[in-house]
Coordinates of C-alpha atoms in Angstrom, one line a residue:
X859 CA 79.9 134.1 145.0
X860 CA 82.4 131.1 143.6
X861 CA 85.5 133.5 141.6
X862 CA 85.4 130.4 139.6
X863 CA 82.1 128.7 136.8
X864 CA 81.7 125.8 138.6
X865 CA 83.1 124.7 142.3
X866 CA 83.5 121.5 140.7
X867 CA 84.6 120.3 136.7
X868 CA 84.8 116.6 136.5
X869 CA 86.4 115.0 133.0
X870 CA 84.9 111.8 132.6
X871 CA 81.5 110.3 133.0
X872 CA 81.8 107.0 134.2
X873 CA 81.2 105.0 137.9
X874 CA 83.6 106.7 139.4
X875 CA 83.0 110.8 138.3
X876 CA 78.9 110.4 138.2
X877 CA 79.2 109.1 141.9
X878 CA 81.7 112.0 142.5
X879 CA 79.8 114.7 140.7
X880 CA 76.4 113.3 141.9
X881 CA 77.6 113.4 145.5
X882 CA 79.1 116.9 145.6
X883 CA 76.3 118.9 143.8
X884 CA 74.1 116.9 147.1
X885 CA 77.1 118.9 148.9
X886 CA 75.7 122.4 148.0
X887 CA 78.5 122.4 145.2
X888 CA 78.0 123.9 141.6
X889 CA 79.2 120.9 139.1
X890 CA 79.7 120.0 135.3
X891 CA 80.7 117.1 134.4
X892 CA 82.8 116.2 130.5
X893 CA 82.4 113.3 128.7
X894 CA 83.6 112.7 125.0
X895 CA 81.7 109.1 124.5
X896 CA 78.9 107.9 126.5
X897 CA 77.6 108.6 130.6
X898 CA 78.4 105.2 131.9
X899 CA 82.0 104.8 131.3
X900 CA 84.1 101.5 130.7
X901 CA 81.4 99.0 133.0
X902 CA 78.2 100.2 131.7
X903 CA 79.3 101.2 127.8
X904 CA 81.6 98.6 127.1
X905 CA 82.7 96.5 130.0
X906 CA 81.2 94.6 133.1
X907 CA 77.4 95.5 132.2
X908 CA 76.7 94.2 128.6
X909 CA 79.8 91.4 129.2
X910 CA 77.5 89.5 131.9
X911 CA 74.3 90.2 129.8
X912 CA 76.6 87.9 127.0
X913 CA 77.5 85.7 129.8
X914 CA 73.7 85.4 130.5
X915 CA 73.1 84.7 126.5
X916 CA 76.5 82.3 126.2
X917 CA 75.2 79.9 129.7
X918 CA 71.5 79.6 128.3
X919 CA 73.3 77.2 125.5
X920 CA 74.3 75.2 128.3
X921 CA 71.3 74.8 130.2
X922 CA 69.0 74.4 126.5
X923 CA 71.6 71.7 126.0
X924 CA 70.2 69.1 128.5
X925 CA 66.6 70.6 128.7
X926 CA 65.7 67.2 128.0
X927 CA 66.6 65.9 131.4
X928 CA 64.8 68.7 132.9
X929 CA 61.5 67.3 130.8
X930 CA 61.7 69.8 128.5
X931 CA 61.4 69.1 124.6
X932 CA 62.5 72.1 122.8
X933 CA 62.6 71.6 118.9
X934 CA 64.3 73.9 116.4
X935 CA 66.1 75.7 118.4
X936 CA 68.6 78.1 116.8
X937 CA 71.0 81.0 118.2
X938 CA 70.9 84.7 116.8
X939 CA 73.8 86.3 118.2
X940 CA 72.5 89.6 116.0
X941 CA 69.3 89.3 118.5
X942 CA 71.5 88.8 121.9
X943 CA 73.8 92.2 120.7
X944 CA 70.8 94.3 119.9
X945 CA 69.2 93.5 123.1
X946 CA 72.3 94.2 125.5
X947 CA 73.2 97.7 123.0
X948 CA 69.2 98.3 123.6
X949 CA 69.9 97.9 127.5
X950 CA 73.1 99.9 127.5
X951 CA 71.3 102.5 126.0
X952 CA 68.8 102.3 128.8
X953 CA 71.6 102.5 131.4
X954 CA 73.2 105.4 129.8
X955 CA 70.0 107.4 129.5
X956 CA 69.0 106.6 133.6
X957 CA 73.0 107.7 134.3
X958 CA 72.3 111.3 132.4
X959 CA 68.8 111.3 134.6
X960 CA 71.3 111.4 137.6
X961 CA 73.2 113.8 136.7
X962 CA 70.2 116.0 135.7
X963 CA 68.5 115.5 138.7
X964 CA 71.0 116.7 140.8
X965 CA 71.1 119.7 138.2
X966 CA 74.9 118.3 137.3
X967 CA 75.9 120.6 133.8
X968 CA 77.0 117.7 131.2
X969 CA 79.1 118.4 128.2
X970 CA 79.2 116.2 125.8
X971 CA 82.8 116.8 124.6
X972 CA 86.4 116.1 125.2
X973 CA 87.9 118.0 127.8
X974 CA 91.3 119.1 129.2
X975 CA 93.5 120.7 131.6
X976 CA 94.5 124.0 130.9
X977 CA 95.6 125.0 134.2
X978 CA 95.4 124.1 137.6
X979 CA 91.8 125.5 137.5
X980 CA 91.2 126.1 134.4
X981 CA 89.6 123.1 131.8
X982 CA 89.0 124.0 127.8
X983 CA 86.5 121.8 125.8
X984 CA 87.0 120.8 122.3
X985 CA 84.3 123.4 120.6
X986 CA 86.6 125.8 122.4
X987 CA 85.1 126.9 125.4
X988 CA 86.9 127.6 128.4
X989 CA 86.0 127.1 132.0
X990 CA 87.1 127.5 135.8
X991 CA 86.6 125.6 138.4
X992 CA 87.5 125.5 141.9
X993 CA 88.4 121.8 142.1
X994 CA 88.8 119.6 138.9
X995 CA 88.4 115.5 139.1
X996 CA 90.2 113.7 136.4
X997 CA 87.6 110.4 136.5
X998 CA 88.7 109.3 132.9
X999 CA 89.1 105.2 133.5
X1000 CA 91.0 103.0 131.3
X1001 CA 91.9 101.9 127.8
X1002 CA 92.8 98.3 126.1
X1003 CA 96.6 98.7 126.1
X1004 CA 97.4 96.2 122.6
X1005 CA 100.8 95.7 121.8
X1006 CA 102.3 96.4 118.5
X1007 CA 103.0 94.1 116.4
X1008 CA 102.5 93.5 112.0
X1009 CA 99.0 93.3 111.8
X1010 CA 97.3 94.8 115.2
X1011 CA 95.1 96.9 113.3
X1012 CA 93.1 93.9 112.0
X1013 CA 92.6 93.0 115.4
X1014 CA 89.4 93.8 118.1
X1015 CA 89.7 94.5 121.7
X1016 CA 87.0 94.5 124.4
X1017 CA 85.7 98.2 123.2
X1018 CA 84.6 96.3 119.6
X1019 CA 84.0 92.8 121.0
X1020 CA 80.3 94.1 121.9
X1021 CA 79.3 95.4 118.1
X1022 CA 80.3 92.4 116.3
X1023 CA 78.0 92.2 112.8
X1024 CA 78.1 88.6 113.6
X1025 CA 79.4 85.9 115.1
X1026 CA 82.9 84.6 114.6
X1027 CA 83.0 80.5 113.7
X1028 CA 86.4 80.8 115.2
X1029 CA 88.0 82.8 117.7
X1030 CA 91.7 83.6 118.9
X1031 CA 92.0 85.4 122.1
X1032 CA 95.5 87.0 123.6
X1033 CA 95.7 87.3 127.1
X1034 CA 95.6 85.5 130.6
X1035 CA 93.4 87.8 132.6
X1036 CA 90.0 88.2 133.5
X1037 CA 88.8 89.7 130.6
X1038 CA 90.8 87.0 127.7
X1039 CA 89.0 84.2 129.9
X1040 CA 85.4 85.7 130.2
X1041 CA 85.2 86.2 126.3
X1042 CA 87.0 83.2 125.7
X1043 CA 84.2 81.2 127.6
X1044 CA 81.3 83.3 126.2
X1045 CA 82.1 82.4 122.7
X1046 CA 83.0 78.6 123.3
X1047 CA 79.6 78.6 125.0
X1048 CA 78.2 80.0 121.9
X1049 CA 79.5 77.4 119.6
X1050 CA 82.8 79.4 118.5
X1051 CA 86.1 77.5 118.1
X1052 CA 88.0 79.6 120.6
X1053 CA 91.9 79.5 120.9
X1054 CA 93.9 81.4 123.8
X1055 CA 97.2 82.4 123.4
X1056 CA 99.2 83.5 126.2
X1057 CA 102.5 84.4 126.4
X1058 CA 103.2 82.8 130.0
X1059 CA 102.6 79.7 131.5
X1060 CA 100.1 81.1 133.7
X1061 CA 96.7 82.9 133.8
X1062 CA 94.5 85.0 135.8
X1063 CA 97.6 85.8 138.2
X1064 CA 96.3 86.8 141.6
X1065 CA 93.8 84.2 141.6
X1066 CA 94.1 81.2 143.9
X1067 CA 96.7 78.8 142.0
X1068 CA 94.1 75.7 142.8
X1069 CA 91.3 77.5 141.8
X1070 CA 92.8 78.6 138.5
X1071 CA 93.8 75.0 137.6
X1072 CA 90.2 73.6 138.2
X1073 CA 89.0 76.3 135.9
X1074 CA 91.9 75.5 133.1
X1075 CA 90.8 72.3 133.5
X1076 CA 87.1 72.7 132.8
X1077 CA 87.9 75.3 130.2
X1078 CA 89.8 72.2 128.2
X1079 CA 87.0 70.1 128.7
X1080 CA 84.8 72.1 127.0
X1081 CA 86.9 72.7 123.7
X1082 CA 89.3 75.9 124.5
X1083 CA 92.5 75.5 123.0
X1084 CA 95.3 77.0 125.1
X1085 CA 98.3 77.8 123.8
X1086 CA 100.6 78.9 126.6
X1087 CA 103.8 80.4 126.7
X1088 CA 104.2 82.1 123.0
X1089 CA 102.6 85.3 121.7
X1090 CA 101.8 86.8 118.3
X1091 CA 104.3 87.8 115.9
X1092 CA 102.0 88.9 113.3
X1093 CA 98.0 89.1 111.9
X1094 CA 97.5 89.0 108.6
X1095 CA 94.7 89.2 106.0
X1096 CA 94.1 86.0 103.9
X1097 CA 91.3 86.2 102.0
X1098 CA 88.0 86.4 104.5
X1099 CA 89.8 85.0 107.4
X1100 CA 92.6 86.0 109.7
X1101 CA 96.1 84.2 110.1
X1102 CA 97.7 84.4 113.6
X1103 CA 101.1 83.7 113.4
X1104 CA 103.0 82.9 116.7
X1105 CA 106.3 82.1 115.5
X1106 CA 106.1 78.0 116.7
X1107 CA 104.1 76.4 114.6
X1108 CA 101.6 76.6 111.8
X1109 CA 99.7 79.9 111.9
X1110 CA 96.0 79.4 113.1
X1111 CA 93.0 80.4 111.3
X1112 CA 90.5 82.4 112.8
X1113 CA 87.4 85.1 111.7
X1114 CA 88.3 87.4 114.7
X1115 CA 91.1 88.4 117.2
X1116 CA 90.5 89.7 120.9
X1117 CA 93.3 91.1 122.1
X1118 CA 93.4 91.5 125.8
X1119 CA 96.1 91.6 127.5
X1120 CA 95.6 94.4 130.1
X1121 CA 94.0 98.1 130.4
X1122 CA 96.3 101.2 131.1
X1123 CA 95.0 104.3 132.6
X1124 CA 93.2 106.7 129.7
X1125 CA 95.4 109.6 130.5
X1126 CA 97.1 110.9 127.7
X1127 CA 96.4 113.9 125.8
X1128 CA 94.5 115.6 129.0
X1129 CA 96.9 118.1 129.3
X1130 CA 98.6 116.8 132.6
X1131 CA 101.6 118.0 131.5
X1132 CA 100.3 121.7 132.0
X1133 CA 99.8 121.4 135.8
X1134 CA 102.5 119.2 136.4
X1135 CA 100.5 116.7 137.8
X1136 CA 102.5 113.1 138.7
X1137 CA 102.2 110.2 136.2
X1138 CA 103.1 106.8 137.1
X1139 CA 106.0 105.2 134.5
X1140 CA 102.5 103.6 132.9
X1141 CA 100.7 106.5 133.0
X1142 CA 98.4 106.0 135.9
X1143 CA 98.2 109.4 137.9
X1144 CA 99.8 109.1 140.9
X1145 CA 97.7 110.3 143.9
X1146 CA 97.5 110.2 147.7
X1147 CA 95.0 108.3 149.8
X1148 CA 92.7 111.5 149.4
X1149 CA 92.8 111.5 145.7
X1150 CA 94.8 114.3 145.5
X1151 CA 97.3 114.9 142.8
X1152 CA 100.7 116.6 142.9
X1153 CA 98.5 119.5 142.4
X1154 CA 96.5 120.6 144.9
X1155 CA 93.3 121.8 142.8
X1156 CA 93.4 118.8 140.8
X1157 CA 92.1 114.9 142.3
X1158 CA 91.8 111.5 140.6
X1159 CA 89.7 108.6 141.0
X1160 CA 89.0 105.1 139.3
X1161 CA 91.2 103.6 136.4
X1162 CA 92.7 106.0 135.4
X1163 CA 95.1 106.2 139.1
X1164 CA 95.6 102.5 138.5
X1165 CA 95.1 100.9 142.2
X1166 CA 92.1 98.7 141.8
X1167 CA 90.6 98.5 138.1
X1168 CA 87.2 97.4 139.5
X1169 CA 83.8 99.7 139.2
X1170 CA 82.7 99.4 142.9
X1171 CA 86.0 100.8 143.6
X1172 CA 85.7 103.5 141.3
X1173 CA 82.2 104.6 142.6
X1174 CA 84.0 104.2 146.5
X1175 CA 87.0 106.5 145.9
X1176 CA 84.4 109.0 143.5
X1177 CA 82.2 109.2 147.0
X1178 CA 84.8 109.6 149.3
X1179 CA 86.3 112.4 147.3
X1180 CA 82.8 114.3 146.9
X1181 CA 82.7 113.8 151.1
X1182 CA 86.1 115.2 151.6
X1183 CA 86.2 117.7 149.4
X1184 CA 82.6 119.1 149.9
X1185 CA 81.4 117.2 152.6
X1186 CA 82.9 118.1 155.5
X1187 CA 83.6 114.6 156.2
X1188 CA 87.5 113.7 154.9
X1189 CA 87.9 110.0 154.7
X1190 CA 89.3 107.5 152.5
X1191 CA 89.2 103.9 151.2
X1192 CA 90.0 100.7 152.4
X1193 CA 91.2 98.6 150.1
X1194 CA 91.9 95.4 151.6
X1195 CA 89.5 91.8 150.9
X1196 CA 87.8 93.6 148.1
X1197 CA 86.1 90.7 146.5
X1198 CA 86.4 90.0 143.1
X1199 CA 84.9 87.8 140.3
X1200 CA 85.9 85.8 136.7
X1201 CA 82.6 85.0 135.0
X1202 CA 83.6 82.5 133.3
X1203 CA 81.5 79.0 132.8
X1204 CA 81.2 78.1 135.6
X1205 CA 82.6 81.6 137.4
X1206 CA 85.3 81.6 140.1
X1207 CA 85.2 84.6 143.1
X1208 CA 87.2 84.7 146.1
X1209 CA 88.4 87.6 148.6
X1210 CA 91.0 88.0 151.2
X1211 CA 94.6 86.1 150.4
X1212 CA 95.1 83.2 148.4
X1213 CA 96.7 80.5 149.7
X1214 CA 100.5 81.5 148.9
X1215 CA 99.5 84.7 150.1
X1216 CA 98.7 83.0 153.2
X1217 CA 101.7 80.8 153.6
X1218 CA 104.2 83.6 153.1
X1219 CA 102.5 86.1 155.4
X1220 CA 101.2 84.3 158.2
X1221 CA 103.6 81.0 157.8
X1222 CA 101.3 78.2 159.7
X1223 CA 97.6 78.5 158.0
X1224 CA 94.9 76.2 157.6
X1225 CA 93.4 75.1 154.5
X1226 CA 89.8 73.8 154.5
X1227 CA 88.4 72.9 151.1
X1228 CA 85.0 71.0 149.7
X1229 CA 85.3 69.2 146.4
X1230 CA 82.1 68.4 145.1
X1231 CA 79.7 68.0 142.3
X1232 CA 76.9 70.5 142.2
X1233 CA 73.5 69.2 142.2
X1234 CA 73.0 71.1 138.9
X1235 CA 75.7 69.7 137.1
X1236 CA 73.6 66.3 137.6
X1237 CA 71.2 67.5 134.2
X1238 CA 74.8 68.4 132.1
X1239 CA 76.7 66.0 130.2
X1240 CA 79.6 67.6 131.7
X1241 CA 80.9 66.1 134.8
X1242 CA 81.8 68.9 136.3
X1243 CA 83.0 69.8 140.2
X1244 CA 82.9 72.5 142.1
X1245 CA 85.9 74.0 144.3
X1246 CA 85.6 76.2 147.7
X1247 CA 88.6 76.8 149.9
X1248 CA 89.1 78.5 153.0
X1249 CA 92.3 79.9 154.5
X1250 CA 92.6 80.0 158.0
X1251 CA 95.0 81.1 160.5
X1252 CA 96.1 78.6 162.4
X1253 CA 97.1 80.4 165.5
X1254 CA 94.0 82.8 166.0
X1255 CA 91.5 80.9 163.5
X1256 CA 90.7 83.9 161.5
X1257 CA 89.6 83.6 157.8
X1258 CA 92.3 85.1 155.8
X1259 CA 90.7 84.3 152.6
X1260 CA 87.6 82.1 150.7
X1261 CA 88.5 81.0 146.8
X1262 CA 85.5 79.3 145.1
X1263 CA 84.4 77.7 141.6
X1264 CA 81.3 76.6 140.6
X1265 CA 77.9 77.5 139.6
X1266 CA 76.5 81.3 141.4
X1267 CA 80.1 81.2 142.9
X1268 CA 80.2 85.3 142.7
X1269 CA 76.4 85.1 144.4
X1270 CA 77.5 83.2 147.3
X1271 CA 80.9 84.8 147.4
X1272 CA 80.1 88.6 147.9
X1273 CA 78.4 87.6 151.4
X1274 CA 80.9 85.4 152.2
X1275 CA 83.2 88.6 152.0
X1276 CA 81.3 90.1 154.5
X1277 CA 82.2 87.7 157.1
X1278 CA 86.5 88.0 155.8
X1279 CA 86.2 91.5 155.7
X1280 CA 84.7 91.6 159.9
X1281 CA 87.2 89.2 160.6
X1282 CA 85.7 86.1 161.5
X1283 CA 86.8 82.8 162.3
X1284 CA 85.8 79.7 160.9
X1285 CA 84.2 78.8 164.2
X1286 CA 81.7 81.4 163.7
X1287 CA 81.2 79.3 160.3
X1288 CA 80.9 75.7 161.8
X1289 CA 78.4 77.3 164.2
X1290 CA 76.1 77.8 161.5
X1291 CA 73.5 75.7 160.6
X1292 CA 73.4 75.0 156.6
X1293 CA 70.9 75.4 154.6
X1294 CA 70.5 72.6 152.3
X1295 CA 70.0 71.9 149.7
X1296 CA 72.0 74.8 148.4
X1297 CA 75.7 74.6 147.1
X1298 CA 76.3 77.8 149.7
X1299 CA 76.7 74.8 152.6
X1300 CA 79.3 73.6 151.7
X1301 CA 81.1 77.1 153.6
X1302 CA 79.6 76.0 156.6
X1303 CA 80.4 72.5 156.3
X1304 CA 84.4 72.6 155.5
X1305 CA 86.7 70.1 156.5

């Protein structure tokens, strides 16, 4: 018999804890897992799920836009963004009722209130409870980090963006990262006037630098105002609209404002300071390549550590913890040519290192690239091209990276990843025969 409730206590039902928790109880372990909100966490609630279901929504514009050439008449058409939010919150509940059949199934307690640390095995709940557990697993993710200024409480962030009553006519957006340029594009696809507002001169840093300009450049084309290198001073109220003022010119106009300029790790007010468990200076909990805290009962995994924000991630480091801790099987994650996505219209992927990456590391590199219009893109009006680039070492002829934009560019990237990650060359890629028609070639046809 356990001297403590539950072997197991996990604060946070997301990716990363449902993995861990569903994982362990497979172990033999006795588990209960807290959640304040919903069982899903940041990418099924309010993150990478329902934003690609928009995505979805925003691109069918663009293809019912030159239907015609396709032979198709379609009269009347009309766009109900109220229909296009109830059917992703309809799906999102579906998701978060088949994530609480997990846990269930695997006979995983859930409590559906806030939790925190009390001691280094000890966790109280906010009716008042208090429980032990052998181990506890902080999985709590993150939060939109906005930053102050007169007027940020009339502003949205991605946690609202989803349960807009309706659609905005015109949209400001602050930020340069992934998320700023996905909901910038899903609403210019919509029909919203969208401005961006970024307070550098560059976006979507860690991205391939060509790569990112091709994007910019189509992004323009399609009506996104970008307003680089100045930030808001102030939001205020005027009348039904908003007025953004950024301190250089005349404040814009605009129904909504998306702020979204970066996530920081949801730890505050767990308790933390109890155990004296490690925080990073912007709150991320520190932890060792075991998920271990600075105290031994206590582990983290996911956003909330702050290594890679990404869900498949999460749901790695949340399995590897369940193995070593329970398992028998200690091991941990490799984090190097994750692959990652922008979905964006059209998206840009890539894995491995960018091209400066390249050049600094490795000094003498190879860079193979295809510049080309997509069959697709014959039916649009908009005379787009795609982009794929390989980086190549040009000592050993290994593939030190692949950056791509265009059309299914995440699709064709995650199984180009495979062949960075095993450390191919691009020999093994001209070897290949293509398959054509396809845009996916063109890797196999690089010069």
């Amino acid at each position: 018999m356990s001297d403590y409730d539950y072997d197991l206590f996990v604060i946070g039902a997301g990716s990363g804890g449902v993995r861990a928790s569903r994982i362990a109880a497979s172990h033999g372990a006795k588990v209960a897992v807290a959640e304040e909100y919903r069982i899903g966490g940041t990418c099924v609630i309010r993150g990478c799920v329902p934003k690609k279901m928009l995505v979805y929504g925003s691109m069918f514009a663009e293809e019912l836009g030159h239907a015609d050439k396709y032979g198709w008449t379609i009269e009347g058409a009309t766009f109900d963004w109220n229909a296009l939010r109830s059917f992703v919150m309809a799906d999102v509940d579906r998701l978060e009722g088949l994530y609480g059949n997990t846990l269930s199934s695997h006979e995983v307690e859930l409590f559906r209130e806030r939790a925190t640390i009390a001691g280094p095995h000890e966790v109280t709940l906010a009716s008042g409870k208090t429980v032990s557990a052998g181990t506890i697993l902080i999985a709590t993710g993150g939060w939109p980090s906005v930053p102050e200024f007169p007027g940020n409480d009339l502003c949205i962030t991605s946690n609202e963006v989803f349960h807009l009553e309706q659609q905005p006519k015109s949209l400001v957006v602050q930020g340069g990262g992934y998320i700023a340029m996905e909901f910038a594009s899903i609403f210019n696809a919509l029909g919203t006037e969208v401005s961006v507002i970024n307070r550098s001169d560059k976006v979507l840093r860690g991205y391939d630098v060509q790569i990112v300009e091709r994007m910019l450049h189509i992004a323009m084309e399609r009506g996104i105002d970008f307003r680089m290198s100045c930030e808001i001073e102030k939001v205020e109220r005027d009348g039904d609209c908003l007025l953004v003022h950024t301190g250089t010119e005349n404040p814009i106009r605009a129904d909504q404002v998306l702020i979204a300029t970066g996530r920081k790790p949801n730890s505050e007010g767990l308790g933390l300071e109890n155990v004296g468990v490690e925080l990073a200076g912007n709150g991320a909990i520190k932890v060792d390549e075991y998920n271990q805290t600075s105290c031994e009962s206590i582990y983290a995994v996911g956003d909330v550590t702050d290594r890679v924000q990404l869900t498949p991630v999460a749901i790695r480091e949340g399995h590897a913890f369940a193995d070593s801790v329970f398992g028998g099987n200690k091991r941990t994650i490799d984090y190097d040519n994750i692959p990652s996505a922008v979905f964006t219209q059209p998206p840009l992927a890539g894995v491995g290192m960018t091209e400066t990456e390249a050049r600094s590391q490795y000094g003498g590199v190879k860079v193979y690239t295809s510049d080309f219009r997509p069959m697709k893109n014959l039916f649009s009006d908009h005379v787009e091209r795609g982009l794929y680039k390989m980086i190549v070492d040009d000592t050993s002829g290994k593939i030190l990276g692949i950056h791509m934009i265009g059309p299914e560019s995440p699709e064709i990237l995650q199984v180009a990843a495979v062949a960075v990650k095993a450390g191919l060359t691009k020999q093994a890629f001209d070897d290949t025969v293509a398959l054509h028609p396809s845009m996916a070639e063109e890797l196999v046809l690089l010069k």
